Short mmCIF file of C-alpha atoms in Angstrom, two decimals:
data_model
loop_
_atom_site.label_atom_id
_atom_site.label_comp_id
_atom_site.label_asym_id
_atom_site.label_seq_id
_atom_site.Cartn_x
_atom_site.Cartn_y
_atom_site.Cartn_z
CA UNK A 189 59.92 -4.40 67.66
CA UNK A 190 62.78 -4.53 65.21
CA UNK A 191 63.16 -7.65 63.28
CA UNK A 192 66.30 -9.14 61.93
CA UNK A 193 66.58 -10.66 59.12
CA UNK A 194 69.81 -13.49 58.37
CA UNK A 195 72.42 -12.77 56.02
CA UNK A 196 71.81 -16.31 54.25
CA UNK A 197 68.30 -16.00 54.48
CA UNK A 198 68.51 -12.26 52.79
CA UNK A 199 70.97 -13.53 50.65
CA UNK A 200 68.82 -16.20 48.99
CA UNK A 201 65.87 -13.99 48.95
CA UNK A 202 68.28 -11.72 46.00
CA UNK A 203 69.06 -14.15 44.36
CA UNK A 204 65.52 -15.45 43.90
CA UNK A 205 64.67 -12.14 43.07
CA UNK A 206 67.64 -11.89 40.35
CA UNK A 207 66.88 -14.70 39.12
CA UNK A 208 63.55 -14.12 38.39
CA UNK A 209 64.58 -10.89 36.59
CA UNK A 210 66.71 -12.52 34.59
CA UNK A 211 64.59 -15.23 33.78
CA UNK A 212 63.97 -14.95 29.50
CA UNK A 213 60.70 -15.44 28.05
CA UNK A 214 60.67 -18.32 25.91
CA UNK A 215 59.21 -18.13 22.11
CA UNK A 216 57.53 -21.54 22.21
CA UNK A 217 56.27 -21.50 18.63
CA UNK A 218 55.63 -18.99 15.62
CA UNK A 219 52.50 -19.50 13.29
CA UNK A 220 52.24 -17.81 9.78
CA UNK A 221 49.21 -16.79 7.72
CA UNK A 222 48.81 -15.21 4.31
CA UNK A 223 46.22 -13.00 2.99
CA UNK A 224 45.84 -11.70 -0.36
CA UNK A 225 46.94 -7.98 0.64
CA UNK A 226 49.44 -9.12 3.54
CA UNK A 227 51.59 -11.52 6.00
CA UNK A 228 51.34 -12.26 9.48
CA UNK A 229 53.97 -14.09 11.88
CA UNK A 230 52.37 -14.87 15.43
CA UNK A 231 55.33 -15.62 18.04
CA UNK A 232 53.39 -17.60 20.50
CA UNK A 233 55.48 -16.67 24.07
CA UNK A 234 55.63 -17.74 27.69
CA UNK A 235 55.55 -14.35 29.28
CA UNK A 236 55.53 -10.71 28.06
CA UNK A 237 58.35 -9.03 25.99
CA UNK A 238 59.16 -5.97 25.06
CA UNK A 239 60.35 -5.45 21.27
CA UNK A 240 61.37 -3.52 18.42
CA UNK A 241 60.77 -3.68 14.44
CA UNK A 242 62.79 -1.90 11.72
CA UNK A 243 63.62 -2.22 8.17
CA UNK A 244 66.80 -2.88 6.22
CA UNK A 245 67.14 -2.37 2.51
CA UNK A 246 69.86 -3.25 -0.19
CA UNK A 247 68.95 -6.32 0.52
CA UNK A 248 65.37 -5.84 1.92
CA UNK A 249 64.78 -7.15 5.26
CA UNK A 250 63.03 -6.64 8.70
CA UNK A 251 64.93 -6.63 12.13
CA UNK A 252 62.65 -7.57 15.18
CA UNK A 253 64.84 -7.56 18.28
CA UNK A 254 62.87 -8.81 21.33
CA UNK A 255 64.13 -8.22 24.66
CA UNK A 256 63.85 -10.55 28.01
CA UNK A 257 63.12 -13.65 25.51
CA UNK A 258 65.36 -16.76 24.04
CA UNK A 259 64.15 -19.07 21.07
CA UNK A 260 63.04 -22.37 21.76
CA UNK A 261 62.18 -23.69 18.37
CA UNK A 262 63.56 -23.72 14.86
CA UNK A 263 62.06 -21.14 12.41
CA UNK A 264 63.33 -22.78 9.46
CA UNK A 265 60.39 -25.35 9.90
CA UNK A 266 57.81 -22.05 8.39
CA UNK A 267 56.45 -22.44 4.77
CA UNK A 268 57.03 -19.31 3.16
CA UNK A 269 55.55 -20.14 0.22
CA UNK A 270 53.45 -17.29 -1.38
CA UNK A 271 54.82 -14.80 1.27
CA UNK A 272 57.48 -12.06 0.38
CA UNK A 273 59.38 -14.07 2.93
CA UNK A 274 62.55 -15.61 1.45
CA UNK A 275 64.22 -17.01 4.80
CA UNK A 276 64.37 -16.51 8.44
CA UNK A 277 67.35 -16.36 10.45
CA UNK A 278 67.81 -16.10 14.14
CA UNK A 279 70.65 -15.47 16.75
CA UNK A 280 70.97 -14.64 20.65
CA UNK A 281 72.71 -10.68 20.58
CA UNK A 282 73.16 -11.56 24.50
CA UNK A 283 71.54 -13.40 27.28
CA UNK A 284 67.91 -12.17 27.10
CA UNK A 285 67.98 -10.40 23.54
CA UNK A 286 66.77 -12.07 20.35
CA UNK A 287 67.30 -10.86 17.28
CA UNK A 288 65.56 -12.51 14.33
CA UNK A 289 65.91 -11.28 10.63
CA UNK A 290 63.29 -11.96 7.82
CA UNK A 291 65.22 -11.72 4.73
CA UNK A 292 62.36 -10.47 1.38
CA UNK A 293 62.05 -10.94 -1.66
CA UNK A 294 59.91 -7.02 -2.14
CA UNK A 295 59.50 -4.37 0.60
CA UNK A 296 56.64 -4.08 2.86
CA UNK A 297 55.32 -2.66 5.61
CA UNK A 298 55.31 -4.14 9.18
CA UNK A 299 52.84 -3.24 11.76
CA UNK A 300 53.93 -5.21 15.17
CA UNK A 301 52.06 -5.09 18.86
CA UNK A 302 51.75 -7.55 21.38
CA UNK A 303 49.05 -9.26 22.95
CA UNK A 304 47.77 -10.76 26.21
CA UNK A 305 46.43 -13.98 26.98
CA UNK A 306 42.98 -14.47 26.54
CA UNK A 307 40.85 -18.25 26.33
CA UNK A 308 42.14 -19.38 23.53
CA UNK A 309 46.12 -18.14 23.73
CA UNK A 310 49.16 -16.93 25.74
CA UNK A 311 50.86 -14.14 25.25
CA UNK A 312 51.88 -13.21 21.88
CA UNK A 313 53.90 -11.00 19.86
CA UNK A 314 52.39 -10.22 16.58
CA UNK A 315 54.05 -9.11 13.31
CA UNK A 316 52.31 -8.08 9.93
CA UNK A 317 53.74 -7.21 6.73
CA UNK A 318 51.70 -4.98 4.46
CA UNK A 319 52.29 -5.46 0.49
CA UNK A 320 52.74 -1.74 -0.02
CA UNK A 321 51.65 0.66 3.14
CA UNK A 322 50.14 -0.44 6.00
CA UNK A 323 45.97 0.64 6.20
CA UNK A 324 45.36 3.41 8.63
CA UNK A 325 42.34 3.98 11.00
CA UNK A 326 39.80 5.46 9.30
CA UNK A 327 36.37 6.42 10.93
CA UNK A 328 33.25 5.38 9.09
CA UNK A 329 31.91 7.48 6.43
CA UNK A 330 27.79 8.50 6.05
CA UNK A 331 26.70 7.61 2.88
CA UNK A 332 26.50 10.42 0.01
CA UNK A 333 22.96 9.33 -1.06
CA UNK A 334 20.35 8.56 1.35
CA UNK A 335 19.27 5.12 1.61
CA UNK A 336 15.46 4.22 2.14
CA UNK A 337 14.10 1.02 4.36
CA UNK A 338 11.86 0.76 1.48
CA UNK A 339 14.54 -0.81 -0.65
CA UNK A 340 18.21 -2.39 -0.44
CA UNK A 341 20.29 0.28 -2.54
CA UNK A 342 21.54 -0.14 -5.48
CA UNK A 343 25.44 -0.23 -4.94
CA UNK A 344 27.01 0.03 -8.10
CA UNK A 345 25.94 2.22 -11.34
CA UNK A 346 23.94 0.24 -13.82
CA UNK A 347 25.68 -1.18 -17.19
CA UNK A 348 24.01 -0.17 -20.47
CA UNK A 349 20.44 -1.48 -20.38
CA UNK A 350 20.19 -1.33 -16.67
CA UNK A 351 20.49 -5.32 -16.35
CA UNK A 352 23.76 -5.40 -13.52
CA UNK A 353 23.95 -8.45 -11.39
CA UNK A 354 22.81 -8.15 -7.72
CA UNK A 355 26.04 -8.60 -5.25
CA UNK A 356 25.83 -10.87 -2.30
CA UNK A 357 28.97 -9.99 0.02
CA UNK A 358 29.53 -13.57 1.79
CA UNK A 359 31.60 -13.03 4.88
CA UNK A 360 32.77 -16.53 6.33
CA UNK A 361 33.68 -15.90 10.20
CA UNK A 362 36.75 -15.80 11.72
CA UNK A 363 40.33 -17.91 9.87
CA UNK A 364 43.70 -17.76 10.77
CA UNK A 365 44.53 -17.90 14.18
CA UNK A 366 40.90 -17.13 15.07
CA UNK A 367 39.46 -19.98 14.82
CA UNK A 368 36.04 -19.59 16.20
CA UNK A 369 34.52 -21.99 18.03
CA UNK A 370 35.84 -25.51 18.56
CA UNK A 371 33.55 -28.97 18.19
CA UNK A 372 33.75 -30.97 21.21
CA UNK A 373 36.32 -33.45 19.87
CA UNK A 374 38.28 -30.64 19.54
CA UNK A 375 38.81 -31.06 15.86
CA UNK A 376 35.76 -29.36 13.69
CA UNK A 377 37.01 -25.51 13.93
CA UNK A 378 34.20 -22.90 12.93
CA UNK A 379 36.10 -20.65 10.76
CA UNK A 380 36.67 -23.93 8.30
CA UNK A 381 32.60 -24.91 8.53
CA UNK A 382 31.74 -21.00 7.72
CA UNK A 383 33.84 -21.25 5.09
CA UNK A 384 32.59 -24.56 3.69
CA UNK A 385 29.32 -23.30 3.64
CA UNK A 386 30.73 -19.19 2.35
CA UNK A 387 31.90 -21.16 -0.86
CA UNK A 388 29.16 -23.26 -1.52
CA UNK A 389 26.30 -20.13 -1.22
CA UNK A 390 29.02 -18.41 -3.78
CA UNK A 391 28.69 -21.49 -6.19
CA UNK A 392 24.79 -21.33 -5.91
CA UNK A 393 23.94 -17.71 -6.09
CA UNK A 394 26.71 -17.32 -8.95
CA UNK A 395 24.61 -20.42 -11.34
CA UNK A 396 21.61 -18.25 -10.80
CA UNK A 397 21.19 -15.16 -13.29
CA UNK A 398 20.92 -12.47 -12.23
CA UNK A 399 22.88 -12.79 -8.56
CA UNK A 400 27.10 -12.71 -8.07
CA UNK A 401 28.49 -14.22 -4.55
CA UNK A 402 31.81 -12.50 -3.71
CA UNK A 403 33.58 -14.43 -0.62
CA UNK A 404 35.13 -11.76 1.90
CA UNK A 405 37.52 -14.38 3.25
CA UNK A 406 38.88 -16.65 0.39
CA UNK A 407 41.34 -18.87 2.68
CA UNK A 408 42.04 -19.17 6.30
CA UNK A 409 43.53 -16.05 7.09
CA UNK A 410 42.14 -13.26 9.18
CA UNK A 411 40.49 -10.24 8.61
CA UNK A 412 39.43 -7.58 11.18
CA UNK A 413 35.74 -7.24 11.43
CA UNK A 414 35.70 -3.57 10.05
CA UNK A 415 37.70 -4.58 7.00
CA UNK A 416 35.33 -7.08 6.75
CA UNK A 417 32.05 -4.50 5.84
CA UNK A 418 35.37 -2.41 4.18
CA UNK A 419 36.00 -5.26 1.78
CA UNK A 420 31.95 -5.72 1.13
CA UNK A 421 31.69 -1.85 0.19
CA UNK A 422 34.76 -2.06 -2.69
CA UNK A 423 32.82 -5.13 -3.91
CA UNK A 424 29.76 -3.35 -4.43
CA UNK A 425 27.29 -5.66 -2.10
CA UNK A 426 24.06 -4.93 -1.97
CA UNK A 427 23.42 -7.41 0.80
CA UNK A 428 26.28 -8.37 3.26
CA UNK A 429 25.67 -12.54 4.93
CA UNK A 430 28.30 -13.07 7.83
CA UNK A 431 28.00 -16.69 8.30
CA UNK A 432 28.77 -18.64 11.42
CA UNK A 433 28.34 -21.41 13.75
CA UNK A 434 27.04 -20.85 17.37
CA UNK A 435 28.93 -22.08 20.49
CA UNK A 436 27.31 -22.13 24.19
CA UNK A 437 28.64 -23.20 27.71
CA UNK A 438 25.80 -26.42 27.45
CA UNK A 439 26.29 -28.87 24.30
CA UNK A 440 22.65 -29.37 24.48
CA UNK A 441 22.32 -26.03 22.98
CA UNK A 442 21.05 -26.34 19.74
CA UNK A 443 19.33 -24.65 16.21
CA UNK A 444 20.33 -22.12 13.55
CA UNK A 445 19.77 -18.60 14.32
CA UNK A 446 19.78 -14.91 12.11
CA UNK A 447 20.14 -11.86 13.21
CA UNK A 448 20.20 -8.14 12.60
CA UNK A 449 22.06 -4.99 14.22
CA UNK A 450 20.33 -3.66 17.41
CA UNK A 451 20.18 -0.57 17.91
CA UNK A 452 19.25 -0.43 21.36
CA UNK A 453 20.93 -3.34 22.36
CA UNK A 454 20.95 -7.51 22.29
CA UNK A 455 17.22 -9.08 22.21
CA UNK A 456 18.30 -11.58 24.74
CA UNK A 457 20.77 -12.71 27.09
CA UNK A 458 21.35 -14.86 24.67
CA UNK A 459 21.97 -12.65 21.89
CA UNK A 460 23.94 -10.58 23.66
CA UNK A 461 26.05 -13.12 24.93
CA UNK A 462 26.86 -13.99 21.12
CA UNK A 463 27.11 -10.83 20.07
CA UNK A 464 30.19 -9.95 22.59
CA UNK A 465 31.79 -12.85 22.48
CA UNK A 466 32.26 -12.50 18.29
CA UNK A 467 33.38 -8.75 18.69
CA UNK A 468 35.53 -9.89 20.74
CA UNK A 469 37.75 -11.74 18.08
CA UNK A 470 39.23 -8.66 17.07
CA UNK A 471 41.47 -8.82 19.94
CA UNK A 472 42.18 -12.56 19.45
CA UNK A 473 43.16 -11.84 15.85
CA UNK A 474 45.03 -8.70 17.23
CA UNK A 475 43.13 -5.63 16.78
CA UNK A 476 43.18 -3.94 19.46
CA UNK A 477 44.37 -0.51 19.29
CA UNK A 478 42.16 1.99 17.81
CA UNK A 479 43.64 5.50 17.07
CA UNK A 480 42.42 8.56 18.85
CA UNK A 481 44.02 11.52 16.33
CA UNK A 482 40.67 12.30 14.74
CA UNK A 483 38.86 14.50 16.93
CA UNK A 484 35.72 14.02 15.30
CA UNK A 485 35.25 10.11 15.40
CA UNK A 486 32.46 10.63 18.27
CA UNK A 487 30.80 12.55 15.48
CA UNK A 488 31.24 10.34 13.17
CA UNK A 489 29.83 7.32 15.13
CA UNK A 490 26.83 8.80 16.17
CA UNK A 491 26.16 9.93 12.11
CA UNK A 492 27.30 6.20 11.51
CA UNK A 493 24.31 4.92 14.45
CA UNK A 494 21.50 7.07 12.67
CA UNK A 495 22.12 6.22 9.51
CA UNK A 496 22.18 2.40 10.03
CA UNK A 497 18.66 2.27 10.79
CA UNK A 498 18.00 3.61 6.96
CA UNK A 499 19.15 -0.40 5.78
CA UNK A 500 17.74 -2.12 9.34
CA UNK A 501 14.41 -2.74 7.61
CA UNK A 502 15.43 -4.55 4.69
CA UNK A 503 17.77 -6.62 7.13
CA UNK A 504 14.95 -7.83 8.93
CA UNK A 505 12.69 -8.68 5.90
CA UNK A 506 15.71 -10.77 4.03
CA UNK A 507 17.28 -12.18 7.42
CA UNK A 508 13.28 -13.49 7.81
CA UNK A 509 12.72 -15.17 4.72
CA UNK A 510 16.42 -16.73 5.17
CA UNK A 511 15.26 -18.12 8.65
CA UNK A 512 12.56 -19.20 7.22
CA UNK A 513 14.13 -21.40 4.72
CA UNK A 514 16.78 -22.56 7.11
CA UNK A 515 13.91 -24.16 9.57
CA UNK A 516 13.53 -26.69 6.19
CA UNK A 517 17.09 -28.03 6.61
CA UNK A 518 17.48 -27.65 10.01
CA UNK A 519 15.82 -27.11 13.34
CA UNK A 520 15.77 -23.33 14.43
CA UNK A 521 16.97 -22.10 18.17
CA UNK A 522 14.46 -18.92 17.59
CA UNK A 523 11.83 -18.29 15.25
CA UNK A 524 12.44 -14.82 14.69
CA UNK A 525 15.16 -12.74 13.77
CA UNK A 526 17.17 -11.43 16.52
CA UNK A 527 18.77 -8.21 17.10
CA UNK A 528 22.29 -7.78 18.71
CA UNK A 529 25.24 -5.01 18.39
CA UNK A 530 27.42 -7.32 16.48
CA UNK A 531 30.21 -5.63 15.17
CA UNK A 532 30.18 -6.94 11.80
CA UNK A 533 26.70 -5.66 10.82
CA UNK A 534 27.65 -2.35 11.80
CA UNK A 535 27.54 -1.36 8.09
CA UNK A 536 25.07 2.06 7.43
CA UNK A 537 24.97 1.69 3.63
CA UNK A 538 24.36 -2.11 3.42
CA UNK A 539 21.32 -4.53 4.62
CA UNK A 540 23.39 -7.25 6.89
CA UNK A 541 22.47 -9.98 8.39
CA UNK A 542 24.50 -12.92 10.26
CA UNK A 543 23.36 -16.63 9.72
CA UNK A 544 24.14 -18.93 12.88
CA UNK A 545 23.81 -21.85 11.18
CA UNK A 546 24.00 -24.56 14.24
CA UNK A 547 25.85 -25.14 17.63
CA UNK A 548 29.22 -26.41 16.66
CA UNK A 549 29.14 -26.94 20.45
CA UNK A 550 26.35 -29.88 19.71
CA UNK A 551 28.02 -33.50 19.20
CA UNK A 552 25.29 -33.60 16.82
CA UNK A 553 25.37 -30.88 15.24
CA UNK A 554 28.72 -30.58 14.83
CA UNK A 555 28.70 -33.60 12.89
CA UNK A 556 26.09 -32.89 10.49
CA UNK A 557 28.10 -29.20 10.15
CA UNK A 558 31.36 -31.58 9.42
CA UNK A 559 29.16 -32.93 6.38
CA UNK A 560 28.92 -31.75 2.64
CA UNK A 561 25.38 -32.58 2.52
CA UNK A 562 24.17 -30.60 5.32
CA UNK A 563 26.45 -27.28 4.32
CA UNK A 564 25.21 -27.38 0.95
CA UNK A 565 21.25 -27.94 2.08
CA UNK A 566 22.32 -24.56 4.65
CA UNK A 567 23.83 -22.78 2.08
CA UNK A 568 20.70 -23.63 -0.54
CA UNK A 569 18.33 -22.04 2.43
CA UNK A 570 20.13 -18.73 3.21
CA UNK A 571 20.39 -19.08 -1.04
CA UNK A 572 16.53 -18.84 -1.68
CA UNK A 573 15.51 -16.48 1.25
CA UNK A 574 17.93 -14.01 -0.67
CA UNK A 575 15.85 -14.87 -4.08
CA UNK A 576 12.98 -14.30 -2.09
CA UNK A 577 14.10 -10.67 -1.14
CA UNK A 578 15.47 -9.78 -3.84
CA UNK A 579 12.80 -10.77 -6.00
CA UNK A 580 10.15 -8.67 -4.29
CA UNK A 581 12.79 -5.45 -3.78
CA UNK A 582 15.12 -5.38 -6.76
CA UNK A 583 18.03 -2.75 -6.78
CA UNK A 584 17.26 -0.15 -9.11
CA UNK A 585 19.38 -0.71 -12.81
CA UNK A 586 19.33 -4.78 -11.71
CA UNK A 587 18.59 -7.85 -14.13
CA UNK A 588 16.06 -8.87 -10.98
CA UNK A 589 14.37 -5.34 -11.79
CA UNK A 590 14.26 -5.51 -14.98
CA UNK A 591 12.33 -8.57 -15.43
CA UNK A 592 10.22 -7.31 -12.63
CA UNK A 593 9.35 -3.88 -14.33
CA UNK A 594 9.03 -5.92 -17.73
CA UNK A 595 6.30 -8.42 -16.17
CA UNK A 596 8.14 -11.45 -16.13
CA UNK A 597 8.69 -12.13 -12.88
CA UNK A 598 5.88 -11.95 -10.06
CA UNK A 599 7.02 -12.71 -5.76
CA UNK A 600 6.04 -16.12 -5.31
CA UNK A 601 5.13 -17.70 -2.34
CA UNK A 602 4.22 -15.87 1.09
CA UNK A 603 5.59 -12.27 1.91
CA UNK A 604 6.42 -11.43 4.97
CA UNK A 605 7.23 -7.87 6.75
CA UNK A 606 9.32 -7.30 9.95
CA UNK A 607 8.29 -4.16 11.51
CA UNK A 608 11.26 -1.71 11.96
CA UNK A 609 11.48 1.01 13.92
CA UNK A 610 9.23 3.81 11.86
CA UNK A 611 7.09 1.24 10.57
CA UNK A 612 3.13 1.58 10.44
CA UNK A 613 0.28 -0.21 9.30
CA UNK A 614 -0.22 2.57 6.24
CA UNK A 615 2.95 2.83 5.01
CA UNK A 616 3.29 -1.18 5.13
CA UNK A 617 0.63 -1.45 3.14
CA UNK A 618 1.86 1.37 0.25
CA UNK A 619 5.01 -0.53 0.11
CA UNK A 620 3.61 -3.63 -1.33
CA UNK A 621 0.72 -2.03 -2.93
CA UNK A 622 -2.22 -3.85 -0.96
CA UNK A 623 -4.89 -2.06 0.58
CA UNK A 624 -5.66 -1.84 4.57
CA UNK A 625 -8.43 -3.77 4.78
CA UNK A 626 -6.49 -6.75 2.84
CA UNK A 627 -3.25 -6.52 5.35
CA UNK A 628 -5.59 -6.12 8.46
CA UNK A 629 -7.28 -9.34 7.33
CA UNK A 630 -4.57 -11.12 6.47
CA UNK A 631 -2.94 -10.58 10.06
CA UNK A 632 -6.13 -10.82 11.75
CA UNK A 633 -5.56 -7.03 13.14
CA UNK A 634 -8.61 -5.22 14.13
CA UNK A 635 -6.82 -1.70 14.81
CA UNK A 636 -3.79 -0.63 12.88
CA UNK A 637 -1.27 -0.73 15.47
CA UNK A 638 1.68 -2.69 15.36
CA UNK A 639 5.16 -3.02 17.06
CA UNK A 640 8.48 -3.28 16.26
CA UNK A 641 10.08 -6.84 15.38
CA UNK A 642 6.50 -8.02 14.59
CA UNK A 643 5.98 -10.10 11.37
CA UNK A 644 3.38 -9.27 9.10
CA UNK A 645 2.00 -11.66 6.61
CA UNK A 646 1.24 -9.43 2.96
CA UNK A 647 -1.19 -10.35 0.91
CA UNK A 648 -0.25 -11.95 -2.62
CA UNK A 649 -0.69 -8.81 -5.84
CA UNK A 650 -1.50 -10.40 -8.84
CA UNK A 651 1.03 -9.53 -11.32
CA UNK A 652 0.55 -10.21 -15.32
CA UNK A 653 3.20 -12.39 -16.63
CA UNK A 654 4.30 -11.65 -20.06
CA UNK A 655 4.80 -14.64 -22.34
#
């Protein structure tokens, strides 16, 4: 049967269709963030684009001609302050084809991709200016010296006298236009709690002798999670604290969690739940192309996944005696650490742990996360579980081992021991000096098996104090 179709009818059908070709995507908004080594412009769109980027210079500028789109809001209302942005200037080449010019005051380097929508935005075309070149993908490197569970490495050289400080890298999550997860009145945004808390741990360690905090994230800005161990590593850390604050589909969710990398995977639905959903903020800050040229960055990964159980021991033990502490401040969702394949703690060279430090998702937590009082309380907890570690396994050339190896410090309080991976009831017990018979009493063990993730209380050594 052959069907015909009528002229009008056809007739309207092209021009629906033309129309809808022609139809520009509108820029509904642009948002601007600055970081200390670059800019970023996020064009917030209603549908995708395609789009070019080039530079000028004699004056300097960048050219970003976007195709298919039309401007629908005035970019003179951006504050360009502390950006090498001097002014932005717009104008419609034809119908469909943007061109907007950002006129600068030194040259950089622009990076630009776009983005699809995901929960939290539309699409999105993304533009960053690098102060000097742009960073490439580099695949992670092993470590030159081998780095033993027994001990969290010493990071930098010692000073004259051996008496460095310790380095806590404190990584705040997300900023910028990541903003974590949202309170329920849709107000209290996670990556301003983390950091709250990120700069009060860095006041704290920094009075104490002996320990320097050094904030990954100084503003709200974003920072790719690899950067984030990148920026830890040039600082020196010898112990890398992501902090954050949990989200879950139910607001009665509640409790602060820690946890360690996994190396065979998430400890829990919920962990692994968590764990995906923060990796995932790479592609909501816009990271999502990885390059492919080195042939060898399979290599290089697995190298990267043997080597990262060398630190996952002392992760355990300080992430612990931080959870430990926390459950005095606040209740606790688990009473362990747990393990998941975060992407942040992905760091071979560097003990890392990531504090959950409540469910922003909880009306009542959220409100005690809004307050001073309870951030500085959390940060004071995660604070003195780090003592605690430290204090028992000084970096080698520290002022923490030097007044060990001097006698003028002894652990106080209760040690505890998380079983790693390697782990057994012998070598336990030559790590903290204490004989078998001691540990197996003190853990009411009548054999001297034990399994992996299991806590072991350690006997106190008495130590001579020197006056």
């Amino acid at each position: 049967m052959r069907w015909r179709v009528p002229l009008a009818v056809l007739g309207l059908c092209l021009l629906s269709v033309a129309g809808s070709v022609l139809a520009a995507t509108d820029i509904r908004g642009v948002r601007l963030w600055r970081a200390p080594d670059n800019t970023r412009l996020v064009f917030d769109l209603s549908g995708p684009v395609k789009h070019s980027v080039f530079t000028l210079a004699a004056p300097e500028r960048i050219v970003i001609d976007v195709s298919g789109a039309q401007l629908q809001m005035a970019l003179e209302q951006l504050n360009l302050s502390n950006t090498p942005i001097r002014s932005v200037r717009a104008a419609q080449r034809a119908p469909g084809e943007l061109r907007m010019v950002l006129d600068l005051s030194a040259r950089v380097t622009p990076k630009s991709f776009t983005l699809e929508p995901n929960q939290q935005y539309g699409h999105r075309l993304v533009v960053d200016l690098f102060d000097g070149e742009a960073p490439s993908n580099v695949p992670p490197v092993q470590p030159s010296l081998p780095v033993t569970p027994t001990q969290a490495p010493a990071r930098l050289p010692p000073p004259p006298g051996g008496k460095r400080d310790i380095i806590i890298a404190i990584d705040a999550g997300h900023g910028g236009e990541d903003p974590g997860a949202i309170g329920p009145d849709k107000k209290l945004y996670e990556k301003h709690v983390t950091l709250a808390i990120a700069r009060e741990l860095q006041r704290q360690l920094s009075q104490e002798k002996g320990f320097r905090g050094e904030l990954v994230r100084t503003g709200d800005y974003f920072i790719p999670l690899r950067r984030r161990t990148e920026i830890a590593r040039k600082k020196g850390a010898d112990l890398f604290v992501s902090i954050h604050a949990d989200a879950a589909p139910r607001s009665s969710a509640f409790g602060g969690s820690v946890y360690a990398l996994s190396d065979r995977g998430a400890t829990s639905e919920t962990a692994r739940w968590l764990a995906d959903s923060e990796n995932r903020s790479d592609l909501i800050g816009g990271v999502g192309s990885v390059s492919l040229d080195d042939k060898d960055r399979m290599l290089a990964g697995v190298l990267l996944d043997l080597s990262m159980t060398a630190s996952l021991s002392s992760s355990l033990n300080v992430g612990q005696k931080v959870l430990s502490n926390m459950g005095r401040v606040t209740p606790l969702h688990k009473k362990r650490v747990e393990q998941a394949g975060f992407m942040v703690l992905k760091s071979p060279d560097i003990p890392s742990i990531l504090v959950e430090t409540g469910f922003i998702s909880n009306p009542g937590e959220a409100r005690k996360l809004s307050t001073a009082a309870h951030q500085q309380a959390l940060a004071n907890s995660i604070r003195t579980g780090i003592r605690q570690f430290f204090h028992e396994n000084p970096p080698a050339g520290t002022y923490i081992a030097w007044l060990r190896d001097s006698g003028k410090i002894i652990a106080q309080g209760p040690r505890e021991h998380v079983v790693a991976a390697g782990d057994s009831l012998a070598l336990v017990a030559q790590r903290y000096q204490v004989s078998l018979v001691a540990l197996r009493s003190a853990n009411n063990l009548r054999g001297d098996t034990i399994k992996v993730g299991q806590v072991l209380q350690i006997p106190q050594t008495t130590v001579a104090v020197q006056p």
